[in-house]
CSV table of C-alpha atoms and ligand atoms in Angstrom, one decimal:
chain,number,residue,atom,x,y,z
A,14,MET,CA,5.4,29.8,3.3
A,15,SER,CA,6.1,29.1,-0.4
A,16,VAL,CA,7.8,31.7,-2.6
A,17,ARG,CA,4.5,32.2,-4.4
A,18,ASP,CA,2.6,32.9,-1.1
A,19,SER,CA,5.3,35.2,0.1
A,20,VAL,CA,5.1,37.2,-3.1
A,21,LYS,CA,1.4,37.4,-2.8
A,22,LYS,CA,1.7,38.6,0.8
A,23,HIS,CA,4.4,41.3,0.3
A,24,VAL,CA,4.0,42.6,-3.3
A,25,PRO,CA,1.1,44.9,-4.3
A,26,GLU,CA,-1.4,43.3,-6.6
A,27,ARG,CA,-0.8,45.7,-9.5
A,28,PHE,CA,2.8,44.4,-9.9
A,29,PHE,CA,1.6,40.8,-10.2
A,30,PRO,CA,1.5,40.9,-14.1
A,31,LEU,CA,4.9,42.4,-14.3
A,32,LEU,CA,6.3,39.8,-12.0
A,33,MET,CA,4.6,36.9,-14.0
A,34,GLU,CA,6.1,38.3,-17.2
A,35,ALA,CA,9.6,38.8,-15.8
A,36,GLY,CA,9.6,35.4,-13.9
A,37,GLY,CA,8.3,33.7,-17.0
A,38,ARG,CA,11.1,35.1,-19.2
A,39,VAL,CA,13.8,34.1,-16.7
A,40,MET,CA,12.4,30.6,-16.2
A,41,ALA,CA,11.9,30.1,-20.0
A,42,LEU,CA,15.6,30.8,-20.4
A,43,ILE,CA,16.7,28.6,-17.7
A,44,TYR,CA,14.6,25.7,-18.9
A,45,ARG,CA,14.9,26.3,-22.7
A,46,GLY,CA,15.3,23.2,-24.8
A,47,LYS,CA,13.5,21.2,-27.4
A,48,LYS,CA,11.8,18.3,-25.7
A,49,TYR,CA,8.5,19.9,-24.5
A,50,TYR,CA,6.2,22.4,-26.2
A,51,CYS,CA,3.6,24.6,-24.5
A,52,PRO,CA,0.7,25.5,-26.8
A,53,CYS,CA,-0.3,28.4,-24.5
A,54,CYS,CA,3.0,30.5,-24.8
A,55,GLN,CA,4.4,28.5,-27.8
A,56,GLY,CA,7.7,28.0,-25.8
A,57,THR,CA,9.9,24.9,-26.0
A,58,PHE,CA,11.7,23.5,-23.0
A,59,ARG,CA,14.0,20.8,-21.9
A,60,LYS,CA,11.7,20.1,-19.0
A,61,MET,CA,8.7,21.6,-17.3
A,62,LEU,CA,8.3,22.3,-13.6
A,63,PRO,CA,6.7,20.0,-11.1
A,64,GLY,CA,3.2,21.0,-10.0
A,65,GLY,CA,0.0,19.9,-8.1
A,66,VAL,CA,-0.4,18.5,-4.7
A,67,SER,CA,1.7,15.4,-5.5
A,68,GLN,CA,4.3,17.6,-7.4
A,69,ARG,CA,3.9,15.8,-10.6
A,70,GLU,CA,6.9,15.8,-12.9
A,71,ASN,CA,6.8,18.1,-16.0
A,72,ALA,CA,3.4,19.7,-15.1
A,73,VAL,CA,3.9,23.4,-15.2
A,74,CYS,CA,5.1,25.4,-18.2
A,75,PRO,CA,8.3,27.4,-17.0
A,76,GLY,CA,7.4,30.2,-19.4
A,77,CYS,CA,3.7,31.0,-18.7
A,78,ASN,CA,2.8,28.8,-15.6
A,79,ALA,CA,0.2,26.8,-17.6
A,80,TYR,CA,-0.7,23.4,-16.1
A,81,GLU,CA,-1.6,20.3,-18.2
A,82,ARG,CA,-5.3,21.2,-18.0
A,83,HIS,CA,-4.6,24.7,-19.3
A,84,ARG,CA,-2.7,23.5,-22.4
A,85,LEU,CA,-5.5,21.0,-23.3
A,86,LEU,CA,-8.2,23.7,-22.8
A,87,TRP,CA,-6.3,26.3,-24.8
A,88,LEU,CA,-6.1,23.9,-27.7
A,89,TYR,CA,-9.8,23.2,-27.4
A,90,LEU,CA,-10.8,26.8,-27.2
A,91,ASN,CA,-8.8,27.5,-30.3
A,92,GLU,CA,-9.6,24.4,-32.4
A,93,LYS,CA,-13.1,23.8,-31.4
A,94,LEU,CA,-14.5,27.1,-30.3
A,95,ALA,CA,-12.5,29.4,-32.5
A,96,VAL,CA,-11.9,31.9,-29.7
A,97,TYR,CA,-9.4,33.8,-31.8
A,98,LYS,CA,-11.9,34.9,-34.5
A,99,ARG,CA,-15.4,34.9,-33.1
A,100,GLU,CA,-16.8,38.2,-31.7
A,101,MET,CA,-17.7,37.6,-28.1
A,102,VAL,CA,-18.3,39.1,-24.7
A,103,LEU,CA,-16.3,36.6,-22.4
A,104,LEU,CA,-16.7,36.2,-18.7
A,105,HIS,CA,-13.6,34.6,-17.2
A,106,ILE,CA,-14.0,33.5,-13.5
A,107,ALA,CA,-10.9,33.6,-11.1
A,108,PRO,CA,-8.7,34.4,-14.2
A,109,GLU,CA,-5.6,32.4,-14.7
A,110,TYR,CA,-2.9,34.8,-15.9
A,111,VAL,CA,-2.0,32.8,-18.9
A,112,PHE,CA,-5.6,32.8,-20.3
A,113,ARG,CA,-6.2,36.4,-19.3
A,114,LYS,CA,-3.2,37.7,-21.3
A,115,MET,CA,-4.1,35.8,-24.3
A,116,PHE,CA,-7.8,36.7,-24.3
A,117,ARG,CA,-7.0,40.4,-23.7
A,118,SER,CA,-4.7,40.3,-26.8
A,119,LEU,CA,-7.5,39.2,-29.0
A,120,PRO,CA,-9.4,42.0,-30.7
A,121,ASN,CA,-12.6,40.0,-31.2
A,122,ILE,CA,-13.0,39.5,-27.5
A,123,GLN,CA,-14.5,41.8,-25.0
A,124,TYR,CA,-13.0,40.5,-21.9
A,125,VAL,CA,-14.3,40.5,-18.3
A,126,GLY,CA,-12.1,38.8,-15.6
A,127,ALA,CA,-14.0,38.4,-12.3
A,128,GLY,CA,-13.8,36.8,-8.9
A,129,ILE,CA,-13.7,37.3,-5.1
A,130,GLU,CA,-10.3,38.8,-4.3
A,131,ALA,CA,-8.9,37.1,-7.5
A,132,PRO,CA,-5.5,38.5,-8.3
A,133,PHE,CA,-6.1,39.1,-12.0
A,134,ALA,CA,-9.8,40.1,-11.9
A,135,ASP,CA,-11.1,43.2,-13.4
A,136,ILE,CA,-14.3,43.2,-11.2
A,137,GLU,CA,-15.5,41.7,-8.0
A,138,MET,CA,-18.0,39.0,-8.5
A,139,ASP,CA,-19.6,36.3,-6.2
A,140,ILE,CA,-20.7,33.6,-8.8
A,141,THR,CA,-23.5,32.5,-6.4
A,142,ALA,CA,-25.1,36.0,-6.7
A,143,ILE,CA,-24.0,37.7,-9.9
A,144,GLU,CA,-25.2,41.3,-10.0
A,145,GLN,CA,-25.6,41.4,-13.7
A,146,GLU,CA,-28.5,41.0,-16.1
A,147,ASP,CA,-29.7,37.8,-17.7
A,148,ASN,CA,-28.0,36.9,-21.0
A,149,SER,CA,-25.0,39.1,-20.6
A,150,TYR,CA,-22.2,36.9,-22.0
A,151,ASP,CA,-21.5,35.0,-25.1
A,152,ALA,CA,-19.0,32.7,-23.4
A,153,ILE,CA,-17.9,31.9,-19.8
A,154,ILE,CA,-14.8,30.1,-18.6
A,155,CYS,CA,-14.8,29.0,-15.0
A,156,ASN,CA,-11.9,26.6,-14.9
A,157,HIS,CA,-11.4,24.5,-11.7
A,158,VAL,CA,-13.4,26.9,-9.4
A,159,LEU,CA,-16.6,25.1,-8.5
A,160,GLU,CA,-14.9,22.6,-6.3
A,161,HIS,CA,-14.0,25.5,-4.0
A,162,VAL,CA,-17.6,26.8,-3.8
A,163,PRO,CA,-20.0,25.4,-1.1
A,164,LYS,CA,-23.1,26.4,-3.1
A,165,ASP,CA,-21.9,25.1,-6.5
A,166,VAL,CA,-25.4,24.4,-7.9
A,167,GLN,CA,-26.4,28.0,-7.1
A,168,ALA,CA,-23.2,29.1,-8.9
A,169,MET,CA,-24.1,26.9,-11.9
A,170,ARG,CA,-27.6,28.4,-12.1
A,171,GLU,CA,-26.2,31.9,-12.0
A,172,LEU,CA,-23.7,31.3,-14.7
A,173,HIS,CA,-26.4,29.8,-16.8
A,174,ARG,CA,-28.6,32.8,-16.2
A,175,VAL,CA,-26.0,35.4,-17.3
A,176,LEU,CA,-25.0,33.3,-20.4
A,177,LYS,CA,-26.7,34.3,-23.7
A,178,PRO,CA,-28.8,31.8,-25.4
A,179,GLY,CA,-26.7,30.0,-27.9
A,180,GLY,CA,-23.6,30.7,-25.9
A,181,TRP,CA,-21.1,28.3,-24.3
A,182,ALA,CA,-19.6,27.8,-20.9
A,183,ILE,CA,-16.5,25.7,-19.9
A,184,LEU,CA,-16.9,24.7,-16.3
A,185,GLN,CA,-14.1,22.3,-15.7
A,186,VAL,CA,-13.7,20.6,-12.2
A,187,PRO,CA,-11.3,17.9,-10.9
A,188,LEU,CA,-13.3,14.6,-11.2
A,189,ASP,CA,-12.9,11.1,-9.7
A,190,LEU,CA,-14.4,8.9,-12.3
A,191,SER,CA,-14.4,5.9,-10.0
A,192,LEU,CA,-17.1,7.7,-8.0
A,193,GLU,CA,-20.7,7.3,-9.3
A,194,ASN,CA,-21.9,10.2,-7.1
A,195,THR,CA,-20.2,13.4,-6.0
A,196,TYR,CA,-18.7,13.0,-2.4
A,197,GLU,CA,-19.8,16.0,-0.3
A,198,ASP,CA,-19.7,16.3,3.5
A,199,PHE,CA,-19.9,19.8,4.9
A,200,THR,CA,-18.8,18.7,8.4
A,201,ILE,CA,-15.3,18.2,6.9
A,202,GLN,CA,-13.9,21.7,7.3
A,203,SER,CA,-10.2,21.6,8.3
A,204,PRO,CA,-7.6,21.9,5.5
A,205,GLU,CA,-6.0,18.6,6.7
A,206,GLU,CA,-9.4,16.8,6.4
A,207,ARG,CA,-10.3,18.3,3.2
A,208,LEU,CA,-6.8,17.3,1.7
A,209,LYS,CA,-7.5,13.7,2.9
A,210,HIS,CA,-11.2,13.5,1.7
A,211,PHE,CA,-11.3,15.8,-1.3
A,212,GLY,CA,-7.7,15.8,-2.6
A,213,GLN,CA,-6.8,19.4,-1.8
A,214,GLU,CA,-6.8,21.6,1.3
A,215,ASP,CA,-9.4,24.1,-0.1
A,216,HIS,CA,-11.7,21.9,-2.0
A,217,VAL,CA,-15.1,21.3,-0.5
A,218,ARG,CA,-16.1,18.2,-2.5
A,219,LEU,CA,-14.9,15.5,-4.8
A,220,TYR,CA,-17.0,15.4,-8.0
A,221,GLY,CA,-18.0,12.1,-9.5
A,222,ARG,CA,-19.6,10.8,-12.7
A,223,ASP,CA,-22.8,12.6,-11.8
A,224,TYR,CA,-21.1,16.0,-12.5
A,225,LYS,CA,-22.9,16.2,-15.9
A,226,ASP,CA,-26.2,15.8,-14.1
A,227,ARG,CA,-25.5,18.7,-11.9
A,228,LEU,CA,-24.8,21.0,-14.8
A,229,GLN,CA,-27.9,19.8,-16.7
A,230,ASP,CA,-30.0,20.4,-13.5
A,231,ALA,CA,-28.8,23.9,-13.5
A,232,GLY,CA,-30.2,24.4,-17.0
A,233,PHE,CA,-27.2,23.6,-19.3
A,234,THR,CA,-27.1,21.4,-22.2
A,235,VAL,CA,-23.9,19.4,-21.7
A,236,SER,CA,-21.7,17.5,-24.2
A,237,VAL,CA,-18.9,15.6,-22.9
A,238,ASP,CA,-16.0,15.8,-25.3
A,239,ARG,CA,-13.1,13.3,-25.0
A,240,TYR,CA,-10.9,15.8,-26.9
A,241,ARG,CA,-7.7,14.6,-25.3
A,242,GLU,CA,-8.0,11.2,-27.1
A,243,GLU,CA,-7.6,13.0,-30.5
A,244,PHE,CA,-3.9,13.5,-29.7
A,245,SER,CA,-1.3,10.8,-30.4
A,246,PRO,CA,0.7,9.5,-27.4
A,247,SER,CA,3.8,11.3,-28.7
A,248,VAL,CA,2.1,14.7,-29.2
A,249,ALA,CA,0.3,14.4,-25.9
A,250,GLU,CA,3.7,13.7,-24.2
A,251,ARG,CA,5.4,16.5,-26.0
A,252,PHE,CA,2.6,19.0,-25.0
A,253,ARG,CA,2.3,17.4,-21.6
A,254,LEU,CA,-1.5,17.0,-21.7
A,255,PRO,CA,-3.5,15.7,-18.8
A,256,GLU,CA,-4.2,12.0,-18.7
A,257,ASN,CA,-7.9,11.9,-17.9
A,258,GLU,CA,-9.4,15.3,-18.5
A,259,VAL,CA,-12.6,15.4,-20.4
A,260,ILE,CA,-14.2,18.7,-21.5
A,261,TYR,CA,-17.7,19.5,-20.5
A,262,LEU,CA,-19.0,21.9,-23.1
A,263,CYS,CA,-22.1,23.6,-21.6
A,264,THR,CA,-24.5,25.4,-23.8
A,265,LYS,CA,-27.6,27.4,-23.3
A,266,THR,CA,-30.6,26.6,-25.4
A,267,ASP,CA,-32.2,29.4,-27.2
A,268,THR,CA,-35.7,29.1,-25.6
A,269,THR,CA,-37.0,31.9,-27.8
A,270,ASP,CA,-36.4,29.8,-30.9
A,271,ARG,CA,-38.1,26.9,-29.2
A,272,GLN,CA,-41.0,28.8,-28.1
A,273,GLU,CA,-41.4,30.4,-31.6
A,274,ASN,CA,-41.1,27.0,-33.3
A,275,SER,CA,-43.6,25.4,-31.0
A,276,THR,CA,-46.0,28.4,-31.6
A,277,GLN,CA,-45.6,28.0,-35.4
A,278,HIS,CA,-46.1,24.3,-35.0
A,279,ARG,CA,-49.4,25.0,-33.1
A,280,ASN,CA,-50.4,27.5,-35.7
B,312,ZN,ZN1,3.6,28.1,-21.7
């Protein structure tokens, strides 16, 4: 059992934020330096921690536990989606501590963290059957969650339903861009087999280049943003950004406007 699993098992959940804070401060001190910079916590470090299934070098921020994908997404949320200033009701599925802390500190955001037995969630929520009204949220973040969900298309439809027209959703998943079609086989059930076929013990599929189609089929308008390419190699290395992550910006078209426009057009 890893230290993290052991802590989860033996320490009451209400102490998790305290532990994250204390652990982050100690680790930031141990790893302090100038070589790497984490945009999420604005810390600088001589090296970062290994992370992921293959224990990639310099993957995880010692100060805030952000992975490469979190750092890229945080930059994107700030630079492209102005999360620090726009008024919004934000739904954050299976909250990552680093994002939760930052969102909750922003006065313009009404924050709701949600999930099934998720350590930092405010409310219980099954994303395949969300017990909330249509058009409830201005923004949704569901980061690297759908690859764990057997009924992912149902989850996408539900997230689209509760998103307000004109709102946006970030629904990132791990992708294998060499695959034309998503690889899914529900007879593969054991952790060992899932690791072998899907890349992680608790993943239920491996998404391919058709991921965008799945999102569109669920109702979203999707724009694929190769935001990572906007960074020079030296900055990407200093920030330790992911190699191949593209951002899928999912939006919900305002059908009221469209209907009104078409009515006016007919008149
Ligand atoms: Zn950090």
